[in-house]
PDB file of C-alpha atoms in Angstrom:
ATOM      1  CA  MET A 256     108.380  56.783 134.601  1.00  0.00           C
ATOM      2  CA  SER A 257     106.178  54.636 132.358  1.00  0.00           C
ATOM      3  CA  SER A 258     103.189  56.873 133.081  1.00  0.00           C
ATOM      4  CA  ARG A 259     105.095  59.897 131.802  1.00  0.00           C
ATOM      5  CA  LEU A 260     106.396  58.130 128.701  1.00  0.00           C
ATOM      6  CA  SER A 261     103.302  56.286 127.616  1.00  0.00           C
ATOM      7  CA  GLY A 262     100.271  57.582 129.444  1.00  0.00           C
ATOM      8  CA  GLY A 263     100.329  54.982 132.225  1.00  0.00           C
ATOM      9  CA  ARG A 264     100.730  51.939 130.002  1.00  0.00           C
ATOM     10  CA  THR A 265     103.599  49.530 130.572  1.00  0.00           C
ATOM     11  CA  TRP A 266     105.771  47.849 127.956  1.00  0.00           C
ATOM     12  CA  ARG A 267     103.848  44.654 128.740  1.00  0.00           C
ATOM     13  CA  ASP A 268     100.587  46.407 127.835  1.00  0.00           C
ATOM     14  CA  ASP A 269     102.085  47.806 124.666  1.00  0.00           C
ATOM     15  CA  PRO A 270     105.285  46.022 123.540  1.00  0.00           C
ATOM     16  CA  SER A 271     105.954  48.769 121.007  1.00  0.00           C
ATOM     17  CA  THR A 272     106.903  51.051 123.925  1.00  0.00           C
ATOM     18  CA  ALA A 273     109.524  48.608 125.288  1.00  0.00           C
ATOM     19  CA  ALA A 274     112.512  50.048 123.453  1.00  0.00           C
ATOM     20  CA  SER A 275     111.831  53.642 124.537  1.00  0.00           C
ATOM     21  CA  MET A 276     111.046  52.619 128.122  1.00  0.00           C
ATOM     22  CA  PHE A 277     114.186  50.500 128.440  1.00  0.00           C
ATOM     23  CA  ALA A 278     116.274  53.321 126.957  1.00  0.00           C
ATOM     24  CA  ALA A 279     114.765  55.764 129.447  1.00  0.00           C
ATOM     25  CA  PHE A 280     115.446  53.327 132.296  1.00  0.00           C
ATOM     26  CA  ARG A 281     119.125  52.981 131.310  1.00  0.00           C
ATOM     27  CA  THR A 282     119.510  56.746 131.058  1.00  0.00           C
ATOM     28  CA  VAL A 283     117.752  57.464 134.350  1.00  0.00           C
ATOM     29  CA  THR A 284     119.796  54.762 136.108  1.00  0.00           C
ATOM     30  CA  ALA A 285     123.035  56.313 134.818  1.00  0.00           C
ATOM     31  CA  LEU A 286     121.847  59.782 135.859  1.00  0.00           C
ATOM     32  CA  HIS A 287     121.082  58.484 139.366  1.00  0.00           C
ATOM     33  CA  GLU A 288     124.605  57.074 139.553  1.00  0.00           C
ATOM     34  CA  LEU A 289     126.010  60.497 138.642  1.00  0.00           C
ATOM     35  CA  LEU A 290     123.813  62.068 141.339  1.00  0.00           C
ATOM     36  CA  TRP A 291     125.112  59.565 143.917  1.00  0.00           C
ATOM     37  CA  HIS A 292     128.727  60.355 143.048  1.00  0.00           C
ATOM     38  CA  LEU A 293     128.085  64.114 143.094  1.00  0.00           C
ATOM     39  CA  THR A 294     126.396  63.881 146.493  1.00  0.00           C
ATOM     40  CA  HIS A 295     129.356  61.872 147.797  1.00  0.00           C
ATOM     41  CA  ALA A 296     131.775  64.444 146.351  1.00  0.00           C
ATOM     42  CA  ARG A 297     129.864  67.320 147.954  1.00  0.00           C
ATOM     43  CA  HIS A 298     130.151  65.693 151.371  1.00  0.00           C
ATOM     44  CA  ARG A 299     133.888  65.101 150.945  1.00  0.00           C
ATOM     45  CA  THR A 300     135.000  68.558 149.812  1.00  0.00           C
ATOM     46  CA  TYR A 301     135.499  71.770 151.755  1.00  0.00           C
ATOM     47  CA  ASP A 302     135.878  73.830 148.570  1.00  0.00           C
ATOM     48  CA  ASP A 303     132.886  76.167 148.257  1.00  0.00           C
ATOM     49  CA  ASP A 304     133.374  76.556 144.487  1.00  0.00           C
ATOM     50  CA  LEU A 305     133.239  72.780 144.028  1.00  0.00           C
ATOM     51  CA  LYS A 306     130.136  72.592 146.231  1.00  0.00           C
ATOM     52  CA  ALA A 307     128.475  75.265 144.096  1.00  0.00           C
ATOM     53  CA  ALA A 308     129.380  73.416 140.891  1.00  0.00           C
ATOM     54  CA  VAL A 309     127.970  70.207 142.376  1.00  0.00           C
ATOM     55  CA  ASP A 310     124.742  71.977 143.323  1.00  0.00           C
ATOM     56  CA  VAL A 311     124.260  73.298 139.777  1.00  0.00           C
ATOM     57  CA  LEU A 312     124.832  69.869 138.240  1.00  0.00           C
ATOM     58  CA  VAL A 313     122.585  68.133 140.771  1.00  0.00           C
ATOM     59  CA  SER A 314     119.763  70.535 139.891  1.00  0.00           C
ATOM     60  CA  GLU A 315     120.212  70.009 136.155  1.00  0.00           C
ATOM     61  CA  ILE A 316     120.509  66.229 136.384  1.00  0.00           C
ATOM     62  CA  THR A 317     117.543  65.999 138.753  1.00  0.00           C
ATOM     63  CA  ALA A 318     115.450  67.911 136.216  1.00  0.00           C
ATOM     64  CA  SER A 319     116.471  65.408 133.525  1.00  0.00           C
ATOM     65  CA  VAL A 320     115.588  62.498 135.813  1.00  0.00           C
ATOM     66  CA  ASP A 321     112.235  64.059 136.687  1.00  0.00           C
ATOM     67  CA  SER A 322     111.416  64.475 133.007  1.00  0.00           C
ATOM     68  CA  ALA A 323     112.407  60.826 132.359  1.00  0.00           C
ATOM     69  CA  ASP A 324     113.884  62.059 129.111  1.00  0.00           C
ATOM     70  CA  PRO A 325     115.473  59.055 127.359  1.00  0.00           C
ATOM     71  CA  ALA A 326     117.297  61.523 125.129  1.00  0.00           C
ATOM     72  CA  ALA A 327     119.068  63.252 128.037  1.00  0.00           C
ATOM     73  CA  ASP A 328     122.631  63.932 126.984  1.00  0.00           C
ATOM     74  CA  LEU A 329     124.310  61.476 129.317  1.00  0.00           C
ATOM     75  CA  GLU A 330     127.778  61.949 127.822  1.00  0.00           C
ATOM     76  CA  MET A 331     127.542  65.720 128.272  1.00  0.00           C
ATOM     77  CA  TYR A 332     126.681  65.229 131.960  1.00  0.00           C
ATOM     78  CA  ARG A 333     129.525  62.733 132.407  1.00  0.00           C
ATOM     79  CA  GLU A 334     131.968  65.214 130.866  1.00  0.00           C
ATOM     80  CA  ARG A 335     130.800  67.920 133.252  1.00  0.00           C
ATOM     81  CA  VAL A 336     130.827  65.661 136.319  1.00  0.00           C
ATOM     82  CA  ARG A 337     134.266  64.125 135.659  1.00  0.00           C
ATOM     83  CA  PRO A 338     136.403  67.209 136.474  1.00  0.00           C
ATOM     84  CA  ILE A 339     134.492  67.781 139.705  1.00  0.00           C
ATOM     85  CA  LEU A 340     135.024  64.193 140.838  1.00  0.00           C
ATOM     86  CA  ASP A 341     138.688  64.444 139.790  1.00  0.00           C
ATOM     87  CA  ALA A 342     139.213  67.642 141.820  1.00  0.00           C
ATOM     88  CA  VAL A 343     137.529  66.225 144.932  1.00  0.00           C
ATOM     89  CA  SER A 344     139.496  62.993 144.567  1.00  0.00           C
ATOM     90  CA  GLU A 345     142.810  64.820 144.292  1.00  0.00           C
ATOM     91  CA  ASP A 346     142.074  66.990 147.348  1.00  0.00           C
ATOM     92  CA  VAL A 347     140.942  64.087 149.524  1.00  0.00           C
ATOM     93  CA  ARG A 348     143.734  61.738 148.441  1.00  0.00           C
ATOM     94  CA  ALA A 349     146.348  64.462 148.988  1.00  0.00           C
ATOM     95  CA  SER A 350     145.115  64.985 152.553  1.00  0.00           C
ATOM     96  CA  PHE A 351     145.579  61.269 153.259  1.00  0.00           C
ATOM     97  CA  ARG A 352     148.984  61.099 151.567  1.00  0.00           C
ATOM     98  CA  ALA A 353     150.179  64.047 153.664  1.00  0.00           C
ATOM     99  CA  GLN A 354     149.582  61.939 156.759  1.00  0.00           C
ATOM    100  CA  GLY A 355     151.819  59.026 155.833  1.00  0.00           C
ATOM    101  CA  ASP A 356     153.892  57.094 153.362  1.00  0.00           C
ATOM    102  CA  LEU A 357     153.758  57.437 149.612  1.00  0.00           C
ATOM    103  CA  VAL A 358     151.458  55.132 147.671  1.00  0.00           C
ATOM    104  CA  ASP A 359     153.065  52.093 146.050  1.00  0.00           C
ATOM    105  CA  PRO A 360     153.675  52.917 142.368  1.00  0.00           C
ATOM    106  CA  ILE A 361     151.668  49.978 140.985  1.00  0.00           C
ATOM    107  CA  LEU A 362     148.477  51.332 142.588  1.00  0.00           C
ATOM    108  CA  VAL A 363     147.321  53.591 139.756  1.00  0.00           C
ATOM    109  CA  ARG A 364     144.249  54.278 137.667  1.00  0.00           C
ATOM    110  CA  TYR A 365     143.177  51.457 135.367  1.00  0.00           C
ATOM    111  CA  ALA A 366     145.877  49.121 136.730  1.00  0.00           C
ATOM    112  CA  ASP A 367     145.367  45.413 136.112  1.00  0.00           C
ATOM    113  CA  LEU A 368     145.814  43.990 139.596  1.00  0.00           C
ATOM    114  CA  ALA A 369     143.451  41.050 139.185  1.00  0.00           C
ATOM    115  CA  GLY A 370     144.292  38.116 141.423  1.00  0.00           C
ATOM    116  CA  ARG A 371     147.310  39.839 142.997  1.00  0.00           C
ATOM    117  CA  ASP A 372     148.301  39.741 146.649  1.00  0.00           C
ATOM    118  CA  LEU A 373     148.248  43.421 147.617  1.00  0.00           C
ATOM    119  CA  ARG A 374     148.402  43.003 151.399  1.00  0.00           C
ATOM    120  CA  ARG A 375     151.876  44.489 151.825  1.00  0.00           C
ATOM    121  CA  LEU A 376     151.363  47.534 149.626  1.00  0.00           C
ATOM    122  CA  ARG A 377     150.831  51.079 150.884  1.00  0.00           C
ATOM    123  CA  ALA A 378     147.410  52.039 149.565  1.00  0.00           C
ATOM    124  CA  VAL A 379     146.419  55.107 151.621  1.00  0.00           C
ATOM    125  CA  GLY A 380     145.371  57.832 149.190  1.00  0.00           C
ATOM    126  CA  ALA A 381     145.775  55.647 146.083  1.00  0.00           C
ATOM    127  CA  ASP A 382     143.964  56.478 142.846  1.00  0.00           C
ATOM    128  CA  LEU A 383     142.526  53.096 141.866  1.00  0.00           C
ATOM    129  CA  ARG A 384     139.841  54.542 139.605  1.00  0.00           C
ATOM    130  CA  GLY A 385     138.894  51.970 136.972  1.00  0.00           C
ATOM    131  CA  ALA A 386     141.445  49.460 138.278  1.00  0.00           C
ATOM    132  CA  SER A 387     140.842  45.730 137.966  1.00  0.00           C
ATOM    133  CA  LEU A 388     141.040  44.329 141.485  1.00  0.00           C
ATOM    134  CA  LEU A 389     139.104  41.233 140.485  1.00  0.00           C
ATOM    135  CA  GLY A 390     139.882  38.498 143.026  1.00  0.00           C
ATOM    136  CA  SER A 391     142.781  40.458 144.526  1.00  0.00           C
ATOM    137  CA  ASP A 392     143.860  39.955 148.122  1.00  0.00           C
ATOM    138  CA  LEU A 393     143.368  43.154 150.106  1.00  0.00           C
ATOM    139  CA  ARG A 394     142.967  41.544 153.530  1.00  0.00           C
ATOM    140  CA  GLY A 395     143.814  44.005 156.284  1.00  0.00           C
ATOM    141  CA  VAL A 396     144.817  46.783 153.862  1.00  0.00           C
ATOM    142  CA  ASP A 397     144.227  50.363 154.979  1.00  0.00           C
ATOM    143  CA  MET A 398     142.467  51.897 151.975  1.00  0.00           C
ATOM    144  CA  ALA A 399     141.793  55.279 153.569  1.00  0.00           C
ATOM    145  CA  GLY A 400     141.309  57.951 150.937  1.00  0.00           C
ATOM    146  CA  CYS A 401     141.451  55.520 147.982  1.00  0.00           C
ATOM    147  CA  ASP A 402     139.469  56.536 144.886  1.00  0.00           C
ATOM    148  CA  LEU A 403     137.577  53.423 143.762  1.00  0.00           C
ATOM    149  CA  LEU A 404     135.341  54.971 141.110  1.00  0.00           C
ATOM    150  CA  GLY A 405     134.647  52.239 138.560  1.00  0.00           C
ATOM    151  CA  ALA A 406     137.137  49.808 140.112  1.00  0.00           C
ATOM    152  CA  ASP A 407     136.256  46.146 139.561  1.00  0.00           C
ATOM    153  CA  LEU A 408     136.188  44.617 143.035  1.00  0.00           C
ATOM    154  CA  ARG A 409     134.359  41.390 142.185  1.00  0.00           C
ATOM    155  CA  GLY A 410     135.694  38.637 144.392  1.00  0.00           C
ATOM    156  CA  ALA A 411     138.291  40.908 146.016  1.00  0.00           C
ATOM    157  CA  ASP A 412     139.100  39.723 149.524  1.00  0.00           C
ATOM    158  CA  VAL A 413     138.677  42.732 151.800  1.00  0.00           C
ATOM    159  CA  ARG A 414     138.362  40.861 155.080  1.00  0.00           C
ATOM    160  CA  GLY A 415     139.764  43.083 157.816  1.00  0.00           C
ATOM    161  CA  ALA A 416     140.425  45.932 155.363  1.00  0.00           C
ATOM    162  CA  ASP A 417     139.642  49.533 156.264  1.00  0.00           C
ATOM    163  CA  LEU A 418     137.226  50.926 153.663  1.00  0.00           C
ATOM    164  CA  THR A 419     135.748  53.679 155.841  1.00  0.00           C
ATOM    165  CA  ASP A 420     137.152  56.641 153.922  1.00  0.00           C
ATOM    166  CA  CYS A 421     137.199  55.292 150.356  1.00  0.00           C
ATOM    167  CA  LEU A 422     135.977  57.613 147.644  1.00  0.00           C
ATOM    168  CA  PHE A 423     133.163  56.653 145.281  1.00  0.00           C
ATOM    169  CA  LEU A 424     132.798  53.071 146.572  1.00  0.00           C
ATOM    170  CA  THR A 425     129.270  51.929 145.688  1.00  0.00           C
ATOM    171  CA  ARG A 426     127.010  49.327 147.278  1.00  0.00           C
ATOM    172  CA  THR A 427     127.310  47.218 144.145  1.00  0.00           C
ATOM    173  CA  GLN A 428     131.102  47.205 144.384  1.00  0.00           C
ATOM    174  CA  LEU A 429     130.997  46.464 148.100  1.00  0.00           C
ATOM    175  CA  GLY A 430     128.464  43.689 147.585  1.00  0.00           C
ATOM    176  CA  SER A 431     130.771  41.940 145.127  1.00  0.00           C
ATOM    177  CA  THR A 432     133.645  41.628 147.614  1.00  0.00           C
ATOM    178  CA  ARG A 433     134.502  39.058 150.268  1.00  0.00           C
ATOM    179  CA  LEU A 434     134.264  40.782 153.629  1.00  0.00           C
ATOM    180  CA  ASP A 435     133.841  39.828 157.264  1.00  0.00           C
ATOM    181  CA  GLU A 436     132.966  41.366 160.628  1.00  0.00           C
ATOM    182  CA  ARG A 437     136.465  42.897 160.842  1.00  0.00           C
ATOM    183  CA  THR A 438     136.063  44.834 157.582  1.00  0.00           C
ATOM    184  CA  ARG A 439     135.660  48.508 158.380  1.00  0.00           C
ATOM    185  CA  LEU A 440     132.877  49.809 156.150  1.00  0.00           C
ATOM    186  CA  PRO A 441     131.863  53.301 155.017  1.00  0.00           C
ATOM    187  CA  ARG A 442     129.296  55.010 157.261  1.00  0.00           C
ATOM    188  CA  TRP A 443     126.687  54.999 154.487  1.00  0.00           C
ATOM    189  CA  SER A 444     126.719  51.175 154.310  1.00  0.00           C
ATOM    190  CA  ALA A 445     125.076  50.718 157.745  1.00  0.00           C
TER     191      ALA A 445
END
């Protein structure tokens, strides 16, 4: 990336390039995160229209990443990605909810569940996008079909929990939890 922005020089070679290089790095990192979520969404949906929309966005975002354009319109991409992730989330969560009990009503987007004991709650198919689960107790909880996009899982105790079918769970989120050999992990984490 530095070779494209400044002819092969690094910000250490030329400190005046630091601001533009760091801005490009932040943008490219955010674009890669969008690509990861889109790829995950594509693998989780059976809707051909959604797959086609994902493919278009992946091509456009990849072109922005390849150009290392620090001025890439990140907000515009986020606005275009959001409805796709929402649609995939709703479809996947609905398929899990159809198989069992209803989700406990406190398990909603952006909920503040920090430090709470959530072991007895029904979480299958819950939309926990953006929820604060900081230090919460999720030991042994079946989280099949849960949307965890942007959820704060730092210090959450997921020992023995089933995380295999969670939506949008990242390595960073997983790495911030307390888990053990009984925790069932997503296939991509192996």
